[in-house]
Amino acid sequence: MQSDNLIFQLILNIGLLVLVANLLSKLKIIQNIIQQERRSFKSQVLLALMFGGIIILSTYTSIDIGSYNLNTRVIGAMTSGILGGPIVGLYASLIGAVYVYFFSEPQMFAMASAFSTVLFGLLGGGFYPYFQRGKWKYRDLFLLACFAEFCDMIALLRLASPFADALNTVLEIAVPMIVLNSIGILIFISSFNNVFIQQDIESSRQLQQASELTQKCLPLLRHGISKGDNMHELASAILRETDWMGVMITDRTDILEWQQEGIEYQPDLTSIPRVGKYAMQTGGLSTMYNVPRSSSWYEWMKEYSMAAAPFVIKGKSVGCLIVWMKKRWVFRKSELELLQHLVTLGSFQIAMAELEHQEIMRQQAELKALQFQVNPHFLFNALNTISCVCRENAGRARELLVILANYFRYNLAGGADMVPMEEEINHVKDYLELEKGRFEDKLTVTYDVPEQMDIMIPTLILQPVVENAVKYGINREGKRIVNISVRESEEGYTVEISDKGKGFPAEVVEKLEEGGTVGNSIGLSNVYKRMKSTYGEDCGIHITSSGDGSCVQLCFKKGR
């Protein structure tokens, strides 16, 4: 009966420790410290004091059985090492060992109890990495606690005297302490496991919130940050998906959008708040809890705190996202991480928008270069040809002048990037008509073109190819023979431009496919690049060449 009563009291002591563990695990500061992978010295000292206090409580509430006091100090000592690491385990067990040595009864076991207390802390700390990696099971923890209590019994036998009394005491307490304390540490650790479970739940919630918010916000940044509907929608989406009370989006100098929710007070919005300027200046997250009385934000900041994160492109801040949240004792880490996550991804999106803009500008520059690439020799030859024709056939000369005017009007128009294929073919015909006026019967051109071609193609995409065929497509008789054919298929139209010259040198074809420039002309290389940018890597351009001539095939897909 006496034995049953002792076991019951020991169970009550374990229950007391579990209750304490549950209360401590609910404290935010304890949750944050336990979740930290790298703790500061201050955090380690705080944990050591907490677990040292638990060891003292376990010793203070021990059960006096005459020759020994049944206790649960192994639970606090081992848990300090398992949850806090070797340093915390050592400090906490030393605190407990000092109390045990000077205040525990009976004194004959004081040295042994103090020694085993330190051993418990070091043992838990030694297994800290194993438990932190999540590889442990409750069975492992139970066996480790049994081993620790077994070591405690050995210490009592080795360090206590007389030996006979120590042996009798060990025989009396060994079984209940080993079994119950081993079970107790499982329950005690489980109380703190809720911290990690809550952390996982919170992390999952944050990840889901960040993912949903990112999906809604990033498309609104595809054109960068500037005043307009996109910034209004962006601020609205952020307010809908978060608990923030206000959102401000700025560029380097101006406020682009500002929205608030459920707040009547309207601060001065003539300039960016100081926290935003500081964030853009430092290039990192910035927070502000209070402002001077002279600030226009003073009334506002009585109830709210600010956080700002800059949009950073190539190491330079291009704007800022500022949010307001209800004032608490400290900034919630999850709120700041969400803000930083959103701004980081937003910066990538803005950078991509800038790259796309630069790519469009580059393509337009290349198109302009092609449009303004008027060969002086071609213009001189055309005018010289027309002047000669004037003496013989004034009507033909007027016709060639009209063709030349149309040619340059189209060439220098600078209109849309895509034009109907009919217009592009007509432009090529104008060019070839001028060349026929120059070469006369030494230039033969044949067309196999349908009457209607319902497709849009890149402007000035055919002329460089035709010009190359006229220039180099000279057969053995000294004649230039050029054939242009257009074929329709389900996917689009295929244009073939062939000649009877010596063909393309292999190195020229290779250089074109690699995106290089051939000679001093950008015409053919420009054709390759523009076809790739319009129709993808499988750009729809193919060159076949031999000693009997060459053929350039361009495939234009419908719907582009």
Coordinates of C-alpha atoms in Angstrom, one line a residue:
M1 CA 0.0 0.0 0.0
Q2 CA 2.9 2.3 0.9
S3 CA 4.4 1.5 -2.6
D4 CA 1.2 2.4 -4.3
N5 CA 1.0 5.7 -2.5
L6 CA 4.6 6.6 -3.5
I7 CA 3.9 5.8 -7.2
F8 CA 0.7 7.9 -7.0
Q9 CA 2.6 10.9 -5.6
L10 CA 5.4 10.5 -8.2
I11 CA 2.7 10.6 -10.9
L12 CA 1.3 13.8 -9.4
N13 CA 4.8 15.3 -9.5
I14 CA 5.1 14.4 -13.2
G15 CA 1.7 15.8 -13.8
L16 CA 2.8 19.1 -12.2
L17 CA 5.8 19.3 -14.5
V18 CA 3.6 18.6 -17.5
L19 CA 1.3 21.4 -16.5
V20 CA 4.3 23.7 -16.1
A21 CA 5.5 22.6 -19.6
N22 CA 2.2 23.3 -21.1
L23 CA 2.1 26.8 -19.6
L24 CA 5.6 27.6 -20.7
S25 CA 5.0 26.3 -24.2
K26 CA 2.2 28.8 -24.7
L27 CA 4.5 31.8 -24.1
K28 CA 5.4 33.5 -27.3
I29 CA 9.0 34.3 -26.2
I30 CA 9.6 30.6 -25.3
Q31 CA 8.2 29.5 -28.6
N32 CA 10.4 31.8 -30.5
I33 CA 13.5 30.8 -28.6
I34 CA 12.9 27.1 -29.0
Q35 CA 12.2 27.4 -32.7
Q36 CA 15.5 29.3 -33.3
E37 CA 18.3 27.2 -34.9
R38 CA 21.0 29.7 -33.8
R39 CA 20.3 31.2 -30.4
S40 CA 22.0 34.2 -29.0
F41 CA 23.8 34.0 -25.6
K42 CA 20.9 35.8 -24.0
S43 CA 18.4 33.3 -25.4
Q44 CA 20.6 30.4 -24.1
V45 CA 20.8 31.9 -20.6
L46 CA 17.0 32.4 -20.6
L47 CA 16.4 28.8 -21.5
A48 CA 19.0 27.6 -19.0
L49 CA 17.3 29.6 -16.2
M50 CA 13.9 28.2 -17.2
F51 CA 15.0 24.5 -17.2
G52 CA 17.1 25.1 -14.2
G53 CA 14.0 26.3 -12.4
I54 CA 12.2 23.1 -13.5
I55 CA 15.0 21.0 -12.0
I56 CA 14.8 22.9 -8.8
L57 CA 11.0 22.5 -8.7
S58 CA 11.4 18.8 -9.3
T59 CA 13.8 18.6 -6.4
Y60 CA 11.7 20.8 -4.1
T61 CA 8.6 18.6 -4.7
S62 CA 10.5 15.3 -4.2
I63 CA 8.9 12.6 -2.1
D64 CA 10.6 11.7 1.2
I65 CA 10.8 8.0 1.8
G66 CA 13.2 8.2 4.7
S67 CA 16.4 7.0 3.1
Y68 CA 15.9 8.9 -0.1
N69 CA 13.7 11.5 -1.9
L70 CA 12.0 10.3 -5.0
N71 CA 12.3 13.0 -7.6
T72 CA 11.7 13.9 -11.3
R73 CA 14.7 16.1 -11.9
V74 CA 15.8 13.8 -14.8
I75 CA 12.9 15.2 -16.8
G76 CA 13.9 18.9 -16.7
A77 CA 17.7 18.2 -16.9
M78 CA 17.5 15.9 -20.0
T79 CA 14.9 18.1 -21.7
S80 CA 17.1 21.1 -21.3
G81 CA 19.8 19.4 -23.4
I82 CA 17.4 17.8 -25.9
L83 CA 15.5 21.0 -26.7
G84 CA 18.1 23.6 -25.9
G85 CA 21.3 22.0 -27.0
P86 CA 24.6 21.2 -25.2
I87 CA 25.2 24.7 -23.8
V88 CA 21.7 25.1 -22.4
G89 CA 21.8 21.5 -21.0
L90 CA 25.1 22.2 -19.2
Y91 CA 24.0 25.5 -17.7
A92 CA 20.6 24.3 -16.6
S93 CA 22.0 21.1 -15.1
L94 CA 24.7 23.0 -13.2
I95 CA 22.0 25.3 -11.8
G96 CA 20.0 22.3 -10.7
A97 CA 23.1 20.5 -9.4
V98 CA 24.1 23.4 -7.1
Y99 CA 20.6 23.4 -5.6
V100 CA 20.6 19.6 -5.3
Y101 CA 24.0 19.6 -3.6
F102 CA 23.2 22.2 -1.0
F103 CA 19.5 21.7 -0.3
S104 CA 18.5 18.2 -1.1
E105 CA 18.0 15.5 1.6
P106 CA 19.5 13.2 2.7
Q107 CA 23.0 14.6 2.5
M108 CA 24.6 11.2 1.9
F109 CA 23.2 11.2 -1.6
A110 CA 23.8 14.9 -2.4
M111 CA 27.1 14.4 -4.3
A112 CA 25.7 11.5 -6.3
S113 CA 22.5 13.4 -7.1
A114 CA 24.3 16.5 -8.2
F115 CA 26.6 14.5 -10.4
S116 CA 23.8 12.6 -12.1
T117 CA 21.9 15.9 -12.6
V118 CA 24.8 17.3 -14.6
L119 CA 25.1 14.0 -16.4
F120 CA 21.4 14.2 -17.4
G121 CA 21.9 17.6 -19.0
L122 CA 25.0 16.6 -20.9
L123 CA 23.4 13.4 -22.1
G124 CA 20.4 15.3 -23.4
G125 CA 22.7 17.8 -25.1
G126 CA 24.7 15.1 -26.7
F127 CA 21.6 13.8 -28.4
Y128 CA 20.4 17.3 -29.4
P129 CA 21.5 17.1 -33.1
Y130 CA 19.9 13.7 -33.4
F131 CA 16.5 14.9 -32.1
Q132 CA 16.8 18.2 -34.0
R133 CA 17.0 16.4 -37.3
G134 CA 13.7 14.7 -36.5
K135 CA 15.1 11.2 -36.7
W136 CA 14.0 10.2 -33.2
K137 CA 11.0 8.2 -32.1
Y138 CA 9.3 8.1 -28.7
R139 CA 10.8 4.6 -28.2
D140 CA 14.3 6.1 -28.5
L141 CA 13.5 8.9 -26.0
F142 CA 12.1 6.3 -23.6
L143 CA 15.2 4.1 -23.8
L144 CA 17.4 7.2 -23.4
A145 CA 15.6 8.2 -20.2
C146 CA 15.8 4.6 -18.9
F147 CA 19.6 4.7 -19.6
A148 CA 19.9 8.1 -17.8
E149 CA 18.0 6.8 -14.7
F150 CA 20.1 3.6 -14.8
C151 CA 23.2 5.9 -14.7
D152 CA 21.7 7.7 -11.8
M153 CA 21.4 4.5 -9.9
I154 CA 25.0 3.6 -10.6
A155 CA 26.1 7.1 -9.4
L156 CA 24.1 6.5 -6.1
L157 CA 26.0 3.2 -5.6
R158 CA 29.4 4.6 -6.4
L159 CA 29.3 7.9 -4.7
A160 CA 27.0 7.4 -1.7
S161 CA 28.1 5.7 1.6
P162 CA 27.6 3.4 3.3
F163 CA 27.2 1.1 0.4
A164 CA 24.7 -1.1 2.1
D165 CA 22.3 1.7 2.6
A166 CA 22.8 2.9 -1.0
L167 CA 22.1 -0.5 -2.3
N168 CA 18.9 -0.9 -0.3
T169 CA 17.7 2.5 -1.5
V170 CA 18.5 1.7 -5.1
L171 CA 16.6 -1.6 -4.9
E172 CA 13.6 0.3 -3.5
I173 CA 13.4 3.3 -5.9
A174 CA 15.0 1.9 -9.1
V175 CA 11.9 0.4 -10.8
P176 CA 9.4 3.3 -10.1
M177 CA 11.8 6.1 -11.0
I178 CA 13.1 4.4 -14.1
V179 CA 9.7 3.5 -15.5
L180 CA 7.7 6.6 -14.4
N181 CA 10.3 9.2 -15.2
S182 CA 10.9 7.6 -18.6
I183 CA 7.2 7.9 -19.3
G184 CA 7.1 11.3 -17.8
I185 CA 9.8 12.7 -20.1
L186 CA 7.7 11.5 -23.1
I187 CA 4.7 13.5 -21.9
F188 CA 6.8 16.5 -21.0
I189 CA 8.6 16.6 -24.4
S190 CA 5.2 16.2 -26.1
S191 CA 4.0 19.4 -24.5
F192 CA 6.9 21.3 -26.2
N193 CA 6.3 19.4 -29.4
N194 CA 3.1 21.4 -29.8
V195 CA 5.4 24.4 -30.4
F196 CA 6.9 22.7 -33.5
I197 CA 3.5 21.5 -34.6
Q198 CA 2.1 25.1 -34.3
Q199 CA 5.2 26.3 -36.2
D200 CA 4.5 23.9 -39.0
I201 CA 0.9 24.9 -39.1
E202 CA 1.8 28.6 -39.1
S203 CA 4.5 28.0 -41.8
S204 CA 2.0 26.2 -44.0
R205 CA -0.5 29.0 -43.5
Q206 CA 2.1 31.6 -44.3
L207 CA 3.3 29.6 -47.4
Q208 CA -0.3 29.3 -48.7
Q209 CA -1.0 32.9 -48.0
A210 CA 2.2 34.0 -49.7
S211 CA 1.5 31.7 -52.7
E212 CA -2.0 33.0 -53.2
L213 CA -0.9 36.6 -52.7
T214 CA 2.0 36.2 -55.2
Q215 CA -0.3 34.7 -57.8
K216 CA -2.6 37.7 -57.6
C217 CA 0.0 40.4 -57.3
L218 CA 2.8 39.4 -59.7
P219 CA 0.8 39.8 -62.9
L220 CA 0.0 43.4 -61.9
L221 CA 3.8 44.1 -61.9
R222 CA 4.4 42.8 -65.4
H223 CA 4.7 46.3 -66.7
G224 CA 6.8 47.6 -63.8
I225 CA 5.7 50.2 -61.2
S226 CA 4.0 53.3 -62.4
K227 CA 0.8 55.2 -61.7
G228 CA -2.3 53.5 -63.0
D229 CA -4.9 50.8 -62.6
N230 CA -2.4 48.1 -62.0
M231 CA -1.0 49.8 -58.8
H232 CA -4.6 50.4 -57.6
E233 CA -5.5 46.7 -58.1
L234 CA -2.2 45.6 -56.5
A235 CA -2.9 47.6 -53.3
S236 CA -6.5 46.3 -53.2
A237 CA -5.3 42.7 -53.6
I238 CA -2.8 43.1 -50.8
L239 CA -5.4 44.5 -48.4
R240 CA -7.9 41.8 -49.2
E241 CA -5.4 38.9 -48.7
T242 CA -3.7 40.2 -45.5
D243 CA -4.5 41.6 -42.1
W244 CA -2.7 44.9 -42.9
M245 CA -4.6 48.1 -42.4
G246 CA -2.9 50.2 -45.1
V247 CA -0.8 49.8 -48.2
M248 CA 1.4 52.3 -50.0
I249 CA 3.3 51.8 -53.2
T250 CA 6.0 54.3 -54.3
D251 CA 8.7 54.8 -56.8
R252 CA 12.0 56.6 -55.9
T253 CA 10.3 60.0 -55.5
D254 CA 6.5 59.8 -55.5
I255 CA 3.6 57.9 -54.0
L256 CA 2.0 55.9 -56.7
E257 CA -0.9 54.4 -54.7
W258 CA -2.2 54.6 -51.2
Q259 CA -5.1 52.6 -49.7
Q260 CA -6.4 52.1 -46.2
E261 CA -9.1 50.1 -44.6
G262 CA -11.4 51.1 -41.7
I263 CA -9.3 54.1 -40.8
E264 CA -10.8 57.6 -40.7
Y265 CA -7.6 59.6 -40.1
Q266 CA -5.9 60.8 -43.3
P267 CA -2.2 61.6 -42.9
D268 CA -0.2 64.0 -45.1
L269 CA 0.5 62.2 -48.4
T270 CA 2.7 64.8 -50.0
S271 CA 5.9 62.9 -49.5
I272 CA 7.1 59.3 -48.9
P273 CA 7.2 58.4 -45.2
R274 CA 10.6 58.3 -43.6
V275 CA 10.6 54.5 -43.1
G276 CA 10.1 54.1 -46.9
K277 CA 13.0 56.5 -47.7
Y278 CA 15.2 54.7 -45.3
A279 CA 14.3 51.3 -46.7
M280 CA 15.2 52.5 -50.2
Q281 CA 18.4 54.1 -49.0
T282 CA 19.6 50.9 -47.3
G283 CA 18.1 48.5 -49.7
G284 CA 16.6 46.4 -46.9
L285 CA 13.5 45.9 -44.7
S286 CA 12.8 48.8 -42.3
T287 CA 10.3 49.1 -39.5
M288 CA 9.0 52.1 -37.5
Y289 CA 7.1 51.9 -34.3
N290 CA 6.9 55.6 -33.2
V291 CA 7.4 59.0 -34.9
P292 CA 8.1 62.5 -33.4
R293 CA 5.1 64.7 -32.4
S294 CA 6.0 67.0 -35.2
S295 CA 5.4 64.4 -37.8
S296 CA 2.1 64.4 -39.8
W297 CA 1.9 60.6 -39.0
Y298 CA 1.9 61.1 -35.2
E299 CA -1.8 60.6 -34.7
W300 CA -1.8 57.7 -37.1
M301 CA 1.2 55.9 -35.4
K302 CA -0.6 55.9 -32.0
E303 CA -2.4 52.7 -33.1
Y304 CA -0.3 51.5 -36.0
S305 CA 3.2 50.5 -36.8
M306 CA 4.9 50.7 -40.3
A307 CA 7.1 48.3 -42.2
A308 CA 8.7 49.0 -45.6
A309 CA 10.6 46.9 -48.1
P310 CA 12.2 48.2 -51.3
F311 CA 11.9 46.9 -54.8
V312 CA 15.6 46.3 -55.7
I313 CA 16.8 45.9 -59.3
K314 CA 20.5 45.3 -59.9
G315 CA 21.3 46.5 -56.5
K316 CA 19.4 49.8 -56.9
S317 CA 16.0 50.5 -55.2
V318 CA 13.4 51.5 -57.7
G319 CA 10.4 51.8 -55.4
C320 CA 9.0 50.7 -52.1
L321 CA 6.1 48.8 -50.6
I322 CA 5.0 50.2 -47.2
V323 CA 2.3 48.5 -45.0
W324 CA 0.6 49.4 -41.8
M325 CA -0.4 46.9 -39.2
K326 CA -2.1 47.1 -35.8
K327 CA 0.4 48.0 -33.1
R328 CA 1.7 45.1 -30.9
W329 CA 4.5 44.7 -28.4
V330 CA 6.7 43.5 -31.2
F331 CA 6.5 43.1 -34.9
R332 CA 5.3 39.7 -35.9
K333 CA 8.0 37.9 -37.7
S334 CA 5.5 36.2 -40.1
E335 CA 4.2 39.6 -41.2
L336 CA 7.7 40.9 -42.0
E337 CA 8.6 37.7 -43.8
L338 CA 5.5 37.9 -45.9
L339 CA 6.3 41.5 -46.8
Q340 CA 9.9 40.6 -47.7
H341 CA 8.7 37.6 -49.7
L342 CA 6.2 39.6 -51.7
V343 CA 8.7 42.4 -52.4
T344 CA 11.5 40.0 -53.4
L345 CA 9.3 38.2 -56.0
G346 CA 7.9 41.6 -57.1
S347 CA 11.5 42.8 -57.7
F348 CA 12.1 39.8 -59.9
Q349 CA 8.9 40.5 -61.8
I350 CA 9.8 44.1 -62.3
A351 CA 13.3 43.1 -63.5
M352 CA 11.7 40.7 -66.0
A353 CA 9.4 43.5 -67.2
E354 CA 12.4 45.7 -67.6
L355 CA 14.2 43.0 -69.6
E356 CA 11.2 42.5 -71.8
H357 CA 11.0 46.2 -72.4
Q358 CA 14.7 46.3 -73.3
E359 CA 14.2 43.3 -75.6
I360 CA 11.4 45.1 -77.3
M361 CA 13.4 48.2 -77.6
R362 CA 16.3 46.2 -79.0
Q363 CA 14.1 44.6 -81.6
Q364 CA 12.6 47.9 -82.6
A365 CA 16.1 49.4 -82.9
E366 CA 17.2 46.5 -85.1
L367 CA 14.1 47.1 -87.2
K368 CA 14.8 50.8 -87.5
A369 CA 18.4 49.9 -88.5
L370 CA 17.1 47.7 -91.2
Q371 CA 14.6 50.3 -92.3
F372 CA 17.2 53.0 -92.5
Q373 CA 19.8 50.7 -94.1
V374 CA 19.5 52.4 -97.5
N375 CA 22.3 51.3 -99.7
P376 CA 23.8 54.4 -101.2
H377 CA 24.8 52.4 -104.2
F378 CA 21.3 51.1 -104.7
L379 CA 19.9 54.7 -104.5
F380 CA 22.6 56.0 -106.9
N381 CA 22.1 53.1 -109.3
A382 CA 18.3 53.6 -109.2
L383 CA 18.5 57.3 -109.9
N384 CA 21.1 56.8 -112.6
T385 CA 18.9 54.1 -114.2
I386 CA 15.9 56.5 -114.2
S387 CA 18.0 59.3 -115.7
C388 CA 19.0 57.1 -118.6
V389 CA 15.5 55.9 -119.1
C390 CA 14.3 59.5 -119.3
R391 CA 16.1 60.0 -122.6
E392 CA 14.5 56.9 -124.2
N393 CA 11.2 56.4 -122.5
A394 CA 9.8 59.2 -120.3
G395 CA 6.7 57.2 -119.4
R396 CA 8.8 54.3 -118.1
A397 CA 11.0 56.8 -116.2
R398 CA 7.9 58.3 -114.5
E399 CA 6.8 54.8 -113.6
L400 CA 10.2 54.0 -112.1
L401 CA 10.1 57.2 -110.1
V402 CA 6.7 56.3 -108.7
I403 CA 8.0 52.8 -107.8
L404 CA 11.1 54.3 -106.1
A405 CA 8.9 56.7 -104.1
N406 CA 6.7 53.8 -103.0
Y407 CA 9.7 51.8 -102.2
F408 CA 11.2 54.4 -99.8
R409 CA 7.8 55.3 -98.4
Y410 CA 7.4 51.7 -97.3
N411 CA 11.0 51.3 -96.2
L412 CA 11.0 54.4 -94.0
A413 CA 7.4 54.3 -92.8
G414 CA 8.3 52.9 -89.3
G415 CA 4.8 51.5 -88.9
A416 CA 3.6 48.3 -87.3
D417 CA 5.9 45.4 -86.7
M418 CA 3.5 43.0 -88.5
V419 CA 2.0 43.7 -91.9
P420 CA -0.1 41.8 -94.4
M421 CA 1.9 39.5 -96.5
E422 CA 0.4 41.1 -99.6
E423 CA 2.0 44.4 -98.7
E424 CA 5.4 42.8 -98.1
I425 CA 5.2 41.0 -101.5
N426 CA 4.3 44.3 -103.2
H427 CA 7.3 46.0 -101.6
V428 CA 9.6 43.2 -102.9
K429 CA 8.1 43.6 -106.3
D430 CA 8.9 47.4 -106.2
Y431 CA 12.5 46.6 -105.3
L432 CA 12.8 44.0 -108.1
E433 CA 11.2 46.3 -110.6
L434 CA 13.8 49.0 -109.9
E435 CA 16.5 46.3 -110.2
K436 CA 15.1 45.2 -113.5
G437 CA 15.3 48.7 -114.8
R438 CA 19.0 48.6 -114.0
F439 CA 19.9 45.1 -115.2
E440 CA 17.2 44.8 -117.9
D441 CA 17.2 41.4 -119.5
K442 CA 20.1 40.2 -117.3
L443 CA 17.6 39.9 -114.4
T444 CA 14.7 37.5 -114.6
V445 CA 12.1 37.3 -111.9
T446 CA 9.3 34.8 -111.7
Y447 CA 6.4 34.8 -109.2
D448 CA 4.2 32.0 -108.1
V449 CA 2.0 33.8 -105.6
P450 CA -1.7 33.3 -104.8
E451 CA -4.1 36.2 -105.2
Q452 CA -5.1 36.3 -101.5
M453 CA -2.8 35.7 -98.6
D454 CA -4.6 36.0 -95.2
I455 CA -1.7 36.3 -92.9
M456 CA 0.4 38.9 -91.0
I457 CA 4.2 38.7 -91.2
P458 CA 7.1 40.8 -89.8
T459 CA 7.7 43.9 -91.9
L460 CA 10.7 44.0 -94.2
I461 CA 11.4 40.3 -93.6
L462 CA 11.6 39.3 -97.3
Q463 CA 13.5 42.1 -98.9
P464 CA 17.0 41.3 -97.3
V465 CA 16.6 37.7 -98.7
V466 CA 15.5 38.9 -102.1
E467 CA 18.3 41.5 -102.2
N468 CA 20.9 38.8 -101.4
A469 CA 19.5 36.6 -104.2
V470 CA 19.8 39.5 -106.8
K471 CA 23.3 40.4 -105.6
Y472 CA 24.8 36.9 -105.5
G473 CA 22.5 34.8 -107.7
I474 CA 24.5 35.1 -110.9
N475 CA 24.6 32.0 -113.1
R476 CA 27.4 30.9 -115.4
E477 CA 26.0 33.0 -118.3
G478 CA 26.0 36.1 -116.1
K479 CA 22.3 36.3 -115.7
R480 CA 20.4 36.7 -112.4
I481 CA 17.4 34.4 -112.1
V482 CA 15.2 34.9 -109.0
N483 CA 12.1 32.9 -108.3
I484 CA 9.6 33.7 -105.5
S485 CA 6.8 31.3 -104.6
V486 CA 4.2 31.2 -101.9
R487 CA 2.5 28.1 -100.7
E488 CA -0.4 27.9 -98.2
S489 CA -0.8 25.0 -95.6
E490 CA -2.9 24.4 -92.5
E491 CA -0.2 25.9 -90.3
G492 CA 0.5 29.0 -92.4
Y493 CA 2.3 30.1 -95.5
T494 CA 5.8 29.1 -96.8
V495 CA 7.7 31.6 -98.9
E496 CA 10.6 30.2 -101.1
I497 CA 13.2 32.6 -102.6
S498 CA 15.6 30.8 -104.9
D499 CA 18.4 31.8 -107.3
K500 CA 20.8 30.1 -109.8
G501 CA 24.0 31.4 -108.3
K502 CA 26.9 29.7 -106.6
G503 CA 25.1 29.1 -103.4
F504 CA 25.9 30.1 -99.8
P505 CA 29.3 29.3 -98.4
A506 CA 29.0 26.8 -95.6
E507 CA 30.6 29.2 -93.1
V508 CA 28.1 31.8 -93.9
V509 CA 25.1 29.5 -93.2
E510 CA 26.7 28.4 -89.9
K511 CA 27.3 32.0 -88.9
L512 CA 23.7 32.9 -89.6
E513 CA 22.4 30.0 -87.6
E514 CA 24.5 31.1 -84.7
G515 CA 23.1 34.6 -84.8
G516 CA 26.2 36.3 -86.2
T517 CA 26.4 39.1 -88.7
V518 CA 27.6 38.3 -92.2
G519 CA 30.0 40.9 -93.7
N520 CA 29.0 44.5 -93.2
S521 CA 25.3 43.8 -93.7
I522 CA 22.8 43.2 -90.9
G523 CA 20.0 42.2 -93.3
L524 CA 20.2 38.4 -93.2
S525 CA 21.2 38.1 -89.6
N526 CA 18.3 40.4 -88.7
V527 CA 16.0 38.1 -90.6
Y528 CA 17.2 35.2 -88.5
K529 CA 16.8 37.0 -85.2
R530 CA 13.4 38.4 -86.0
M531 CA 12.1 35.0 -87.1
K532 CA 13.3 33.4 -83.9
S533 CA 11.8 36.1 -81.7
T534 CA 8.5 35.8 -83.5
Y535 CA 8.2 32.1 -84.1
G536 CA 10.6 30.6 -81.5
E537 CA 13.8 28.7 -81.8
D538 CA 12.3 26.6 -84.5
C539 CA 12.2 29.8 -86.4
G540 CA 10.8 28.6 -89.7
I541 CA 13.8 29.6 -91.8
H542 CA 15.8 27.0 -93.7
I543 CA 18.6 27.4 -96.3
T544 CA 19.5 24.8 -98.9
S545 CA 22.5 25.6 -101.1
S546 CA 24.6 23.9 -103.8
G547 CA 26.8 24.9 -106.7
D548 CA 23.6 25.3 -108.9
G549 CA 22.0 27.8 -106.6
S550 CA 20.4 28.4 -103.3
C551 CA 16.9 28.4 -101.8
V552 CA 15.8 30.3 -98.7
Q553 CA 12.6 29.0 -97.2
L554 CA 10.6 31.0 -94.6
C555 CA 7.6 29.5 -92.9
F556 CA 5.1 32.0 -91.4
K557 CA 2.6 30.5 -88.9
K558 CA -0.9 31.7 -88.7
G559 CA -2.1 33.4 -85.6
R560 CA 1.1 35.3 -84.9

